[in-house]
Short mmCIF file of C-alpha atoms in Angstrom, two decimals:
data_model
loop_
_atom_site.label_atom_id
_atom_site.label_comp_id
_atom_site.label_asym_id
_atom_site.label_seq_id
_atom_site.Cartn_x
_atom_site.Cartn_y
_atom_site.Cartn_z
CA UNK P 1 90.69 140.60 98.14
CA UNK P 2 90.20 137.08 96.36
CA UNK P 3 91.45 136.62 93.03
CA UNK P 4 88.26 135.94 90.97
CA UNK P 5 90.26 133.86 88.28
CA UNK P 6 91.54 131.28 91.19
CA UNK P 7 88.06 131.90 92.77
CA UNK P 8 86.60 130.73 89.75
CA UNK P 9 88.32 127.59 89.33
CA UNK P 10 87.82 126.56 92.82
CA UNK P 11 84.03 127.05 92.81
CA UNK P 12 84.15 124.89 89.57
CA UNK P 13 85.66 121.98 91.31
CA UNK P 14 83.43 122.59 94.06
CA UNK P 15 80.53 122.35 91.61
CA UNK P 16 81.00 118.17 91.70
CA UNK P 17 78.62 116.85 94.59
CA UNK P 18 80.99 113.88 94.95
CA UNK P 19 84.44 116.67 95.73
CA UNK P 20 81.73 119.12 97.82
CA UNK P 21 81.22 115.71 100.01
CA UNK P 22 84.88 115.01 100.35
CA UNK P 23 85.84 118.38 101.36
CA UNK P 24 82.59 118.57 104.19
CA UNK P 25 83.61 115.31 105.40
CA UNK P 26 87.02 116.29 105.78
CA UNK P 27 85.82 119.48 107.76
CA UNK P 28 87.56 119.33 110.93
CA UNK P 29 88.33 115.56 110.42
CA UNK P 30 90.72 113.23 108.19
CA UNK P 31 89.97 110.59 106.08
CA UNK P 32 92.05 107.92 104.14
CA UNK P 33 91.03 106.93 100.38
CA UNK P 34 89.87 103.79 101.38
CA UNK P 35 87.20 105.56 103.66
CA UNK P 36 85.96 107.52 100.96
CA UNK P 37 85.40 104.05 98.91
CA UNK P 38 83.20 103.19 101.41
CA UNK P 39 81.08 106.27 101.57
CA UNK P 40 80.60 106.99 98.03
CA UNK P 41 80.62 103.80 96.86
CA UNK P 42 83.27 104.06 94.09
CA UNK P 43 86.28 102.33 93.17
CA UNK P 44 89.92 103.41 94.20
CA UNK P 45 91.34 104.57 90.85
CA UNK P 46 87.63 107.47 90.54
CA UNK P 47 88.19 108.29 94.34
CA UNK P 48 92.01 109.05 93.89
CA UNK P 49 90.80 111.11 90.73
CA UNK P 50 88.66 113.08 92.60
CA UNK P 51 91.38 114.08 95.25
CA UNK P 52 93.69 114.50 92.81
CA UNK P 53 92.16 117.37 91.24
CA UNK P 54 91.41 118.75 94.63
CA UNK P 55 95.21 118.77 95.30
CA UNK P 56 96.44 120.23 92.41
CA UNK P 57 94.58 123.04 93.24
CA UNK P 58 96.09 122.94 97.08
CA UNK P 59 92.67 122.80 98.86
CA UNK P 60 93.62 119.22 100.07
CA UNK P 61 97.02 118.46 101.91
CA UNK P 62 97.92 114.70 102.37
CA UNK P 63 99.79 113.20 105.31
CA UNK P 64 101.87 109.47 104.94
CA UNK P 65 101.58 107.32 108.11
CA UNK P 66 102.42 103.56 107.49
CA UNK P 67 101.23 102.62 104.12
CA UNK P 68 98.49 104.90 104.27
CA UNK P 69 97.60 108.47 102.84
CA UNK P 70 95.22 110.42 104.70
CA UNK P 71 93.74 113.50 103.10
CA UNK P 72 92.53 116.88 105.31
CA UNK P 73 91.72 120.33 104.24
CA UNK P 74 94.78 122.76 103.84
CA UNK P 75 93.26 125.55 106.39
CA UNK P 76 96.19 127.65 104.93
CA UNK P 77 95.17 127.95 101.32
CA UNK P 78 94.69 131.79 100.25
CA UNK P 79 90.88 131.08 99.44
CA UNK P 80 90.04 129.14 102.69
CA UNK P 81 87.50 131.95 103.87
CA UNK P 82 85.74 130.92 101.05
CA UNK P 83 85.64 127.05 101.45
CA UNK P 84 84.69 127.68 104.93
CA UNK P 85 82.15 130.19 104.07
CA UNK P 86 80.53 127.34 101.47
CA UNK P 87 80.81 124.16 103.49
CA UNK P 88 79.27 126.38 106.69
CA UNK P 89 75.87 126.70 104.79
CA UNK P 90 75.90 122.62 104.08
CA UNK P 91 74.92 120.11 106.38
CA UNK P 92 77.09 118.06 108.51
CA UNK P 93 78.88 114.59 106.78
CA UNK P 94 79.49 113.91 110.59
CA UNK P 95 76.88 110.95 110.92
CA UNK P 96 78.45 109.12 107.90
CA UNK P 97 81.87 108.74 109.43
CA UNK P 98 80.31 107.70 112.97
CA UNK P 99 78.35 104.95 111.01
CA UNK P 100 81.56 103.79 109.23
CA UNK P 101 82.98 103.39 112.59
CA UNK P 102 80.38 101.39 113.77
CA UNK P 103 80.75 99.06 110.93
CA UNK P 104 84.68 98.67 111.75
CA UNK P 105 85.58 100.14 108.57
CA UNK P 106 87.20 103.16 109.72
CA UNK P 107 91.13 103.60 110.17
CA UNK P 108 92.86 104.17 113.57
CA UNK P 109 96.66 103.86 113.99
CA UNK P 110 97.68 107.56 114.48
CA UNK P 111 96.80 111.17 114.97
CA UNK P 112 96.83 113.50 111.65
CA UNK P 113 96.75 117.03 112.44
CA UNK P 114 95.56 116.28 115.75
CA UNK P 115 93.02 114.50 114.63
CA UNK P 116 92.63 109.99 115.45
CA UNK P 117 92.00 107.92 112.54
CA UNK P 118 91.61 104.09 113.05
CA UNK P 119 92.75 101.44 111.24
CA UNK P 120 90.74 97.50 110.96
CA UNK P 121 92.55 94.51 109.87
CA UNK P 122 89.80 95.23 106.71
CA UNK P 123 91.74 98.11 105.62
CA UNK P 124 95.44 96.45 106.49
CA UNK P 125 94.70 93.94 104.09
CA UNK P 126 93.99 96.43 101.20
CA UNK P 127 97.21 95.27 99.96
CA UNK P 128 97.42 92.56 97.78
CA UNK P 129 99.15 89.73 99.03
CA UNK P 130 101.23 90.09 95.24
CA UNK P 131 102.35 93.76 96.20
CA UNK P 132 103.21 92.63 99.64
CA UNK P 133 105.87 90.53 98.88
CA UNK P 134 106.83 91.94 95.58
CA UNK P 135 110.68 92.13 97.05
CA UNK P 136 110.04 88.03 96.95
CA UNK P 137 108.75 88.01 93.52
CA UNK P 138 111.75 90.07 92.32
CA UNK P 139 114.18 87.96 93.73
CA UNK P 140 112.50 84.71 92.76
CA UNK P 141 112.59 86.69 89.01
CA UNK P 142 116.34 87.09 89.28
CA UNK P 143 116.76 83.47 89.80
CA UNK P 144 114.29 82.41 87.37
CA UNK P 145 115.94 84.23 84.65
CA UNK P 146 119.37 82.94 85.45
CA UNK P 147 118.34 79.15 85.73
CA UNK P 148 116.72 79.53 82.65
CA UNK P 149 119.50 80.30 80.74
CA UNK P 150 121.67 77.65 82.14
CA UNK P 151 118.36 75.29 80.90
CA UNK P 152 117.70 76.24 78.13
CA UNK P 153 120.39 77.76 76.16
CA UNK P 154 119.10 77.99 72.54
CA UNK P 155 116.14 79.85 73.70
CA UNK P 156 118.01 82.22 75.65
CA UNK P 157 120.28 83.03 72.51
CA UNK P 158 117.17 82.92 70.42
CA UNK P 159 115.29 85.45 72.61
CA UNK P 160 118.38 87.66 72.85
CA UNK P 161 119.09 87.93 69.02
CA UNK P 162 116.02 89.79 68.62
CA UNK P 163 116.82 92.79 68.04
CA UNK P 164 116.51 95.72 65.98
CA UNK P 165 119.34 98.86 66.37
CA UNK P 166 120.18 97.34 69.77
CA UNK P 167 116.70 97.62 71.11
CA UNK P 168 115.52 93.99 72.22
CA UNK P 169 112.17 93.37 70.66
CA UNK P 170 110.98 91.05 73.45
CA UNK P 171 111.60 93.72 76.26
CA UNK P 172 110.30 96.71 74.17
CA UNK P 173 107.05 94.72 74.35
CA UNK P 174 107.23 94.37 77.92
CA UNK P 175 107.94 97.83 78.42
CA UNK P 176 105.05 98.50 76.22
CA UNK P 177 102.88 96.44 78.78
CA UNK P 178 104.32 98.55 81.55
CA UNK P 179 103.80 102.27 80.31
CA UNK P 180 100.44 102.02 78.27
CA UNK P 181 98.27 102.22 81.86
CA UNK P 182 100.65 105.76 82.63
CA UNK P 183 100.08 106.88 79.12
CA UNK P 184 96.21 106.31 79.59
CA UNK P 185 96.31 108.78 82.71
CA UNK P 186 97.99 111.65 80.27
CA UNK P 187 95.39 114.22 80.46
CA UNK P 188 96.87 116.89 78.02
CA UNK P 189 94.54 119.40 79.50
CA UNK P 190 97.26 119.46 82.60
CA UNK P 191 99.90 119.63 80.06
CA UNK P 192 99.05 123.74 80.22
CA UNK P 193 99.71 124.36 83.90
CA UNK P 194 103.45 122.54 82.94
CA UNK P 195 104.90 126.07 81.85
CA UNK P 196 103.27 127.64 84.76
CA UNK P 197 105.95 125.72 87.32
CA UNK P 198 108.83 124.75 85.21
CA UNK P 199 111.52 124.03 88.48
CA UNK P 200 110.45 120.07 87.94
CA UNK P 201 111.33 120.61 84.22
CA UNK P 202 115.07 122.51 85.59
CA UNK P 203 115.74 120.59 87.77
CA UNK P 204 115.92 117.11 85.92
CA UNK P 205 117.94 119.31 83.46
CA UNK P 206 120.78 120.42 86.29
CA UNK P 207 121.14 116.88 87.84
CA UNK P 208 121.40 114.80 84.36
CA UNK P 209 123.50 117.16 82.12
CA UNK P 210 125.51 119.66 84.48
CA UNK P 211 126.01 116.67 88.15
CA UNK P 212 125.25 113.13 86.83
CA UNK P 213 127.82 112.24 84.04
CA UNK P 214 130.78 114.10 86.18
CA UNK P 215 129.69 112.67 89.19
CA UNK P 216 129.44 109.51 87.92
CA UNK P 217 133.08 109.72 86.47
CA UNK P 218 134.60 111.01 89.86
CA UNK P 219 132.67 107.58 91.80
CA UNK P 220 133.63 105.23 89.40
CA UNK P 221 137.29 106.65 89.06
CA UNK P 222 137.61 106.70 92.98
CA UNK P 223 136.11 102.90 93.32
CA UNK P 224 138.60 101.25 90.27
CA UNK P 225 141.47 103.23 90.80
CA UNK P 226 142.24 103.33 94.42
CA UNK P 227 139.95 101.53 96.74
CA UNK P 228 139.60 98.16 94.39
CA UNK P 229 143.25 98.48 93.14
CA UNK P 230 144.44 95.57 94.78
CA UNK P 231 141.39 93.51 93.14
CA UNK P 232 141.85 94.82 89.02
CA UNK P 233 144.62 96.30 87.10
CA UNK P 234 144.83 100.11 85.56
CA UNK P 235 144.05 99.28 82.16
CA UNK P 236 140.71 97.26 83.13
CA UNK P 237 140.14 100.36 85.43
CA UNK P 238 140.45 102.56 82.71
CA UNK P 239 137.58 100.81 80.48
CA UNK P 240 135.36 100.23 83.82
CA UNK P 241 135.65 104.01 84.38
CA UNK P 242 134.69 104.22 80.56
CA UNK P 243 131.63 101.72 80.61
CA UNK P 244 130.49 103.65 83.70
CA UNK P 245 130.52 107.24 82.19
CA UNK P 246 128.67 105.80 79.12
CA UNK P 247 126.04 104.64 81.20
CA UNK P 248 125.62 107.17 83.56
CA UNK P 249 125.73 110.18 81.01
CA UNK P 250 122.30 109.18 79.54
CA UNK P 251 118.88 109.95 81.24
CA UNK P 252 116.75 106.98 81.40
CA UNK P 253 113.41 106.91 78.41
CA UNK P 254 111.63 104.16 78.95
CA UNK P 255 111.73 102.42 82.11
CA UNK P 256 111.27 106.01 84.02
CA UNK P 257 107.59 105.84 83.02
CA UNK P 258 107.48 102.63 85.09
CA UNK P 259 109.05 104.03 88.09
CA UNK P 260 106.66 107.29 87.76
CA UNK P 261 103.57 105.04 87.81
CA UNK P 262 105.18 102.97 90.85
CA UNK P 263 105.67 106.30 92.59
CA UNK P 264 101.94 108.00 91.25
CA UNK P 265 103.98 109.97 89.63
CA UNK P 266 102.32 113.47 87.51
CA UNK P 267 102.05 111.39 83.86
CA UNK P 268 101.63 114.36 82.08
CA UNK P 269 105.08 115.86 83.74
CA UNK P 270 106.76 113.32 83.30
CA UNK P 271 106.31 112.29 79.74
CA UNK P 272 107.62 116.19 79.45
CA UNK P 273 110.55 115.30 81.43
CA UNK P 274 111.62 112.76 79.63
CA UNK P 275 110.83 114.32 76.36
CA UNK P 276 113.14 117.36 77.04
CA UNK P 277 115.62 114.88 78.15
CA UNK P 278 115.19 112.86 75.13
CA UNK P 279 116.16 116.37 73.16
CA UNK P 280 119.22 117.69 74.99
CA UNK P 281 120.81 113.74 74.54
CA UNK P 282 120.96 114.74 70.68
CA UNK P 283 123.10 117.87 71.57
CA UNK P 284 125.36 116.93 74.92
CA UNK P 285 125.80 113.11 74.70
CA UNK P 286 128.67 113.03 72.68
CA UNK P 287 130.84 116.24 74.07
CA UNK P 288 129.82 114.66 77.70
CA UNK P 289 131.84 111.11 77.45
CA UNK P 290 133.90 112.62 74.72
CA UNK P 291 135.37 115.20 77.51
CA UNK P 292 135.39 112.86 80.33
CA UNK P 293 136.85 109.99 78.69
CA UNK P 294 138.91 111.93 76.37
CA UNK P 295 138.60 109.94 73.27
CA UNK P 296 137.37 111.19 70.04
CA UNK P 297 135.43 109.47 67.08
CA UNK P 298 132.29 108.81 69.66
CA UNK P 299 129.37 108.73 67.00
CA UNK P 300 125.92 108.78 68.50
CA UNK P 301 123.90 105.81 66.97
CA UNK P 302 121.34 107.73 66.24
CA UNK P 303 118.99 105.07 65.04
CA UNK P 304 118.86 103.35 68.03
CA UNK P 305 118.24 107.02 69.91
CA UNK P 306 115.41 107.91 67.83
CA UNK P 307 113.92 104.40 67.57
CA UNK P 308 113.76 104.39 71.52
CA UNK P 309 112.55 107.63 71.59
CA UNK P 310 109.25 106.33 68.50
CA UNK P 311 108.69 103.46 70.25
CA UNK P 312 109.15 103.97 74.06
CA UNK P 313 107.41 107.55 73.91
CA UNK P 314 105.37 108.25 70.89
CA UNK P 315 103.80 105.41 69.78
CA UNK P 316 102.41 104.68 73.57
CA UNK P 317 101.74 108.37 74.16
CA UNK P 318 99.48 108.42 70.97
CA UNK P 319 98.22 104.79 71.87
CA UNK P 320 97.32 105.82 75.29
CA UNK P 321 95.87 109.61 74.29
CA UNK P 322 93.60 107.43 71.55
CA UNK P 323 92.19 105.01 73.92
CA UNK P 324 91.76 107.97 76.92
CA UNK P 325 89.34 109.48 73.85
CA UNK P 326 87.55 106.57 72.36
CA UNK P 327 86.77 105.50 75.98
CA UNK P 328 85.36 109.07 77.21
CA UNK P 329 83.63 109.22 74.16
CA UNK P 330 81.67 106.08 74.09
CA UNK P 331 81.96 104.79 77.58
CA UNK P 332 81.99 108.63 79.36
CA UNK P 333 84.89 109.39 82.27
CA UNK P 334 83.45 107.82 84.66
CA UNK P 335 83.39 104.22 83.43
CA UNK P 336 87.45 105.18 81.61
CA UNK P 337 88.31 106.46 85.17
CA UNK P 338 86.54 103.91 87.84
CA UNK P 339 86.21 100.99 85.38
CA UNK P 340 88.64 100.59 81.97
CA UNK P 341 91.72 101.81 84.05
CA UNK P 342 91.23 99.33 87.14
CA UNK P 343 91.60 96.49 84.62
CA UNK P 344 95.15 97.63 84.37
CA UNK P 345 96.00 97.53 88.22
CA UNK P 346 99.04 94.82 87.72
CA UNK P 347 99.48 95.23 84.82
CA UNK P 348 102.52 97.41 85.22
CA UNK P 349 103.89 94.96 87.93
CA UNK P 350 103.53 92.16 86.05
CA UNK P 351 105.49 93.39 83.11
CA UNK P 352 108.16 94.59 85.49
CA UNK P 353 108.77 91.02 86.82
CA UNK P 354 108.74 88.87 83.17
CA UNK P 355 110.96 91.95 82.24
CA UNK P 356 113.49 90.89 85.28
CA UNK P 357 113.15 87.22 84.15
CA UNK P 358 114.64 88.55 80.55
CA UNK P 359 117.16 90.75 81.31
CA UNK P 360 118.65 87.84 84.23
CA UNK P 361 117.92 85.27 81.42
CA UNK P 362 119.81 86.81 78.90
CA UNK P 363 122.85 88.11 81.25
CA UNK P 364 122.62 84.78 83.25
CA UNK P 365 126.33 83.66 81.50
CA UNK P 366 127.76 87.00 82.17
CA UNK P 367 126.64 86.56 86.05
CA UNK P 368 127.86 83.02 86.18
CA UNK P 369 131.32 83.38 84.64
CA UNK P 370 132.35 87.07 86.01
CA UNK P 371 130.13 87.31 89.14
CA UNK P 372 133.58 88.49 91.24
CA UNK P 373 133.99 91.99 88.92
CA UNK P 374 130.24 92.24 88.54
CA UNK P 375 130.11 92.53 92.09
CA UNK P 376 133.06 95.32 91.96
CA UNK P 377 131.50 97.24 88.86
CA UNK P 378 127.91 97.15 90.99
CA UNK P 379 129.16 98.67 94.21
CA UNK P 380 130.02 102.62 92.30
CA UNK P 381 127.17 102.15 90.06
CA UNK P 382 124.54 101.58 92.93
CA UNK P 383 125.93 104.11 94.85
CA UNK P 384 125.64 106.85 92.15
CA UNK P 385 122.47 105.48 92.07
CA UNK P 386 121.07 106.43 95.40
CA UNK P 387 123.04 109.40 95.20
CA UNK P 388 121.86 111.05 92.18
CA UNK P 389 117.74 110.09 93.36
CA UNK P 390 118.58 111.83 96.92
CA UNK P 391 120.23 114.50 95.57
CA UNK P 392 117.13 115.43 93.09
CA UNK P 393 114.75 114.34 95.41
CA UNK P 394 115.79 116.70 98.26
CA UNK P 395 116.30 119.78 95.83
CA UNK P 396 112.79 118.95 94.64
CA UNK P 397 111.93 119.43 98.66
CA UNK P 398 113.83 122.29 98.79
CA UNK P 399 112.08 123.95 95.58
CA UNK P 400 108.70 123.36 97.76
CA UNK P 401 107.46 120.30 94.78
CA UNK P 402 105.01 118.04 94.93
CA UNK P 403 105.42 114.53 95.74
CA UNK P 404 104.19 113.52 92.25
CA UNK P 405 106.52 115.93 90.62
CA UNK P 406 109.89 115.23 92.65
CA UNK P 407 109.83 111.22 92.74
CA UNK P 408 110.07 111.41 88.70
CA UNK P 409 112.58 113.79 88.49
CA UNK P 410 114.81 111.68 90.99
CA UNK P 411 113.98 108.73 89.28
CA UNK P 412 114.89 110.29 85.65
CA UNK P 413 118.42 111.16 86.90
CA UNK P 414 118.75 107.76 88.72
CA UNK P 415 118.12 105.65 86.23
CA UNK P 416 119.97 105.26 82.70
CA UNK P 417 118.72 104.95 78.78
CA UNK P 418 120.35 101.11 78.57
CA UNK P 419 119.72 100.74 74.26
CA UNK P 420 121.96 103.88 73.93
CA UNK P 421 124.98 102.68 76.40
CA UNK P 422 125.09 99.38 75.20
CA UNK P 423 125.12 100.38 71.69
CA UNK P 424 128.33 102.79 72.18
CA UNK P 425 129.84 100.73 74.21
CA UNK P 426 129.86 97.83 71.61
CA UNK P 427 130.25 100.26 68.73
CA UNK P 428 133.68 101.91 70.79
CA UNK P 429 134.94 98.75 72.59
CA UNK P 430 133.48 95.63 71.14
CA UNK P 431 130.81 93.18 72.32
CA UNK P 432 133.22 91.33 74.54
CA UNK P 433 135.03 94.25 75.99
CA UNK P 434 135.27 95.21 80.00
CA UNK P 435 133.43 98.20 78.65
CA UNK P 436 130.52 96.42 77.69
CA UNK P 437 130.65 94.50 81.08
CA UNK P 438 130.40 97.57 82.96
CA UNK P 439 127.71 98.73 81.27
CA UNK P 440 126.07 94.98 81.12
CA UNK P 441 126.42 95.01 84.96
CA UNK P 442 124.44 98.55 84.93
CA UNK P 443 121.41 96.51 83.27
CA UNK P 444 121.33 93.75 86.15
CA UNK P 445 121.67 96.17 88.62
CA UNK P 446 119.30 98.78 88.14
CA UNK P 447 115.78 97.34 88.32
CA UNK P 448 116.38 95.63 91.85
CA UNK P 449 117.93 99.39 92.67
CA UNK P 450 115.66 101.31 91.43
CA UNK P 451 112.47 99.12 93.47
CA UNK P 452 113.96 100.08 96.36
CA UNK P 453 114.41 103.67 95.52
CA UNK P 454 110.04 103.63 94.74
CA UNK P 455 109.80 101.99 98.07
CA UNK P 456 111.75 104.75 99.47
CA UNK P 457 109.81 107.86 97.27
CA UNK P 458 106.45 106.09 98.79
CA UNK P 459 107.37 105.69 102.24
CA UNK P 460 108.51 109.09 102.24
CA UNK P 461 105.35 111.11 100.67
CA UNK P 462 104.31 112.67 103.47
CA UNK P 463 107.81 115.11 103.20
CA UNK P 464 105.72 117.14 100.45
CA UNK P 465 103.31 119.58 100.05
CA UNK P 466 100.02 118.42 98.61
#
C-alpha cells in the first residue's frame, strides 16, 4: 500500500506543469539544467528551484560527470508506480529533446544510467570565464594584498585598526556581501523537515566538539615537537601547539555560509548548523583548550562571541528572511526566484576575493618578516584541515546524506571562528606572541584551503544520493 500522506505531497509537486514537464522529459532519458533552460525558457537559479524541490522529495536522482549535473528519475523511489502510472496517461516530451538536438544545444560527453547525453561547445562555455580561473584570481588576491601593504602602509594600519571586540569592521562588511544571497535562499518552511533527519545536525556536533580540538592537538604536537625539532625550539613548540588548539577548537560562524553557498549547500541546514555550534562554544570552549593546554584563567571574550554570532548570523538571517518576504509579496516567487536572486550571481565571489586582498593586506608584514615559521605553522594546520572535511564528509556518505547536507557539515568542522582565536590568543599570550602567529598563520591559510576543499565537495557530488 502507498502512504497517502507521502502520496499527497508528491501529487502536490506534481500539480506544477513546469515539474510534471521535467519529470516526462526525464522519462526514460537524462537531462542537464542547462537543457531544461532551453526548453522552458527560464533562467538557471527558477530551473534549479524546480529540481530542487523534486529532490528533496527523492523523485529525482542527480549524477556528476565533468562540471555537469544531470538529473533522471529515481525508478527506485517507494511511490514510483505512481509517477509511472501519471506520466503514462501524458503525452510524450520526446520531440522537444530531438529538436534541441537539432539545434546543437543538447549535451553529449557520457552515458548516465545508460543513457548518452551530448555536450556543444554552447554549453562548455556556461562557465564564466571569472569562475574559470578563479584559482588565478585568488592568487593574484594574495599578492595584491601583500604589495599593498608594503605600498601603502598607513592605509593598511588604518584599515586594520578598525575594529570593534576584535571583529574587523571592513571584513564583517565583506562577509556581509558574501552571506546575504545564502540568507535570501532560507526558506523557513524547510526549516520543519530539519528535526525529521537530525544525523547532519550530529554529526557536525561529533567531529567539532568530541575529534577536532584533540585531533588538532595530537597534529600540531607531532609536527613542532618531533618532525620540525631541528627547525624551532621546545618552548616556541609549546605556544605553536597552543595557538593551534585555540584555533582549531572553535567551529567556524561566518565564513561557513560562504563555503555552503560555494558548495549549494541546504541554507536552511546550515544556518542550523552553525547556530547549534554557535551554542555549545558558550559551554565547551573553555574546558576544551583549558584541558588540552592545561592552563587555567582562559576567559571566553564573550563580547566578541556574541557580537559574531548578532552580526554574522542574525542580523543577515533577518535581513535576508525580510527581503525573501517583501519580494514574494510585491514582486511574487517567480520574479524573487528567476529574477532578484540572479542579480546576486558573483556577488558571493566577489566578496570572497576583496576579502583575500584584506586579510593578505593586513598580514602582508607578518608574511614578509616570518615567512620561514609561517610555512612550518601552515603545514599541521592544512593538514588538519583536509582531514577533519574528509573525515565528516565520508561519515556524511556513510550516514546515506545528501550532497547539500554533507559538504556543510565538512566545511563547518574544517574551517575555524578566526574573531574568537585571535581574541584569546592576544588576551592569553599578547599581540606579539608565537601564539598569536600560529593562529595569524591559520587566517592566511584557510581561505586558499578551504577553495580547494569546495572544488573538491563539487567535483565529487555525484558520491550522494539525490
Amino acid at each position: 500500500m502507498l502512504p497517502i500522506e507521502e502520496a499527497a505531497i508528491i501529487l502536490k509537486l506534481m500539480g506544477d506543469k513546469t515539474r510534471l514537464t521535467m519529470l516526462k522529459l526525464l522519462e526514460g532519458d537524462s537531462c542537464c539544467v542547462c537543457e531544461f533552460v532551453e526548453l522552458f525558457g527560464m533562467s538557471q537559479p527558477a530551473i534549479s528551484q524546480h529540481l530542487r524541490k523534486l529532490k528533496d522529495v527523492g523523485l529525482v536522482k542527480e549524477d556528476k560527470r565533468q562540471q555537469w549535473v544531470f538529473y533522471y528519475l529515481n525508478e527506485k523511489h517507494e511511490l514510483y508506480p505512481l509517477i509511472k502510472c501519471v506520466l503514462s496517461t501524458l503525452p510524450s516530451q520526446h520531440e522537444k529533446l530531438l529538436q534541441l538536438t537539432k539545434d546543437g544545444k543538447r549535451i553529449e560527453c557520457c552515458s548516465i544510467k545508460g543513457r548518452i547525453v551530448k555536450m556543444t561547445k554552447e554549453q562548455t562555455s556556461g562557465i564564466s570565464f571569472f569562475e574559470r580561473y578563479l584559482t588565478v584570481w585568488v592568487l593574484l588576491c594574495m599578492v595584491f594584498g601583500v604589495l599593498l601593504s608594503v605600498l601603502f602602509p598607513d592605509v593598511t594600519t588604518y584599515l586594520q585598526d578598525l575594529t570593534y571586540a576584535e571583529i574587523s569592521i571592513p571584513i564583517a562588511i565583506l562577509i556581509w556581501l558574501m552571506i546575504y544571497p545564502m540568507m535570501m535562499k532560507v526558506n523557513f518552511k524547510s526549516v520543519k523537515r530539519i528535526s525529521k533527519d537530525r544525523k547532519g545536525i550530529y554529526l557536525t556536533w561529533v567531529i567539532n566538539w568530541l575529534v577536532k580540538p584533540f585531533t588538532m592537538y595530537a597534529i600540531s604536537y607531532v609536527f613542532f615537537y618531533f618532525i620540525f625539532s631541528p627547525f624551532i625550539s621546545a618552548d616556541l613548540a609549546r605556544e605553536y601547539v597552543a595557538g593551534a588548539v585555540i584555533l582549531g577548537a572553535a567551529p567556524c560562524t561566518a565564513m561557513v555560509f560562504v563555503w555552503s553557498h560555494l558548495t549549494k549547500g541546504d541554507p536552511a541546514y546550515t544556518v542550523v548548523q552553525v547556530a547549534t555550534n554557535d551554542l555549545i562554544v558558550l559551554l565547551l570552549y573553555t574546558p576544551i583548550v583549558a584541558l588540552l593546554l592545561g592552563v587555567s584563567g582562559i576567559e571566553v571574550p564573550f563580547d566578541t562571541l556574541i557580537l559574531s554570532i548578532v552580526l554574522f548570523v542574525v542580523i543577515p538571517l533577518i535581513g535576508g528572511l525580510l527581503t525573501r518576504q517583501h519580494m514574494v509579496k510585491t514582486k511574487g516567487e517567480t520574479y524573487f526566484e528567476e529574477t532578484f536572486l540572479a542579480k546576486f550571481k558573483h556577488t558571493t565571489t566577489i566578496g570572497l576575493l576583496l576579502t583575500l586582498i584584506l586579510i593578505f593586506m593586513f598580514q602582508g608584514e607578518t608574511i614578509l618578516s616570518n615567512y620561514g615559521h609561517i610555512v612550518l605553522i601552515a603545514v599541521p594546520l592544512i593538514i588538519q584541515t583536509f582531514f577533519i572535511f574528509f573525515l565528516a564528509y565520508f561519515v556524511a556518505k556513510k550516514l546515506n546524506l545528501t550532497h547539500d547536507i554533507a559538504a556543510p557539515a565538512g566545511m563547518i568542522g574544517a574551517s575555524n571562528f578566526f574573531e574568537l582565536s585571535v581574541a584569546v590568543a592576544i588576551s592569553l599570550f599578547g599581540v606579539t606572541s608565537p601564539v598569536a602567529l600560529a593562529v595569524t598563520v591559520g587566517i592566511i591559510v584557510e581561505v586558499p584551503v578551504m577553495l580547494m576543499l569546495v572544488k573538491i565537495a563539487n567535483n565529487t557530488r555525484h558520491w550522494f544520493r539525490a
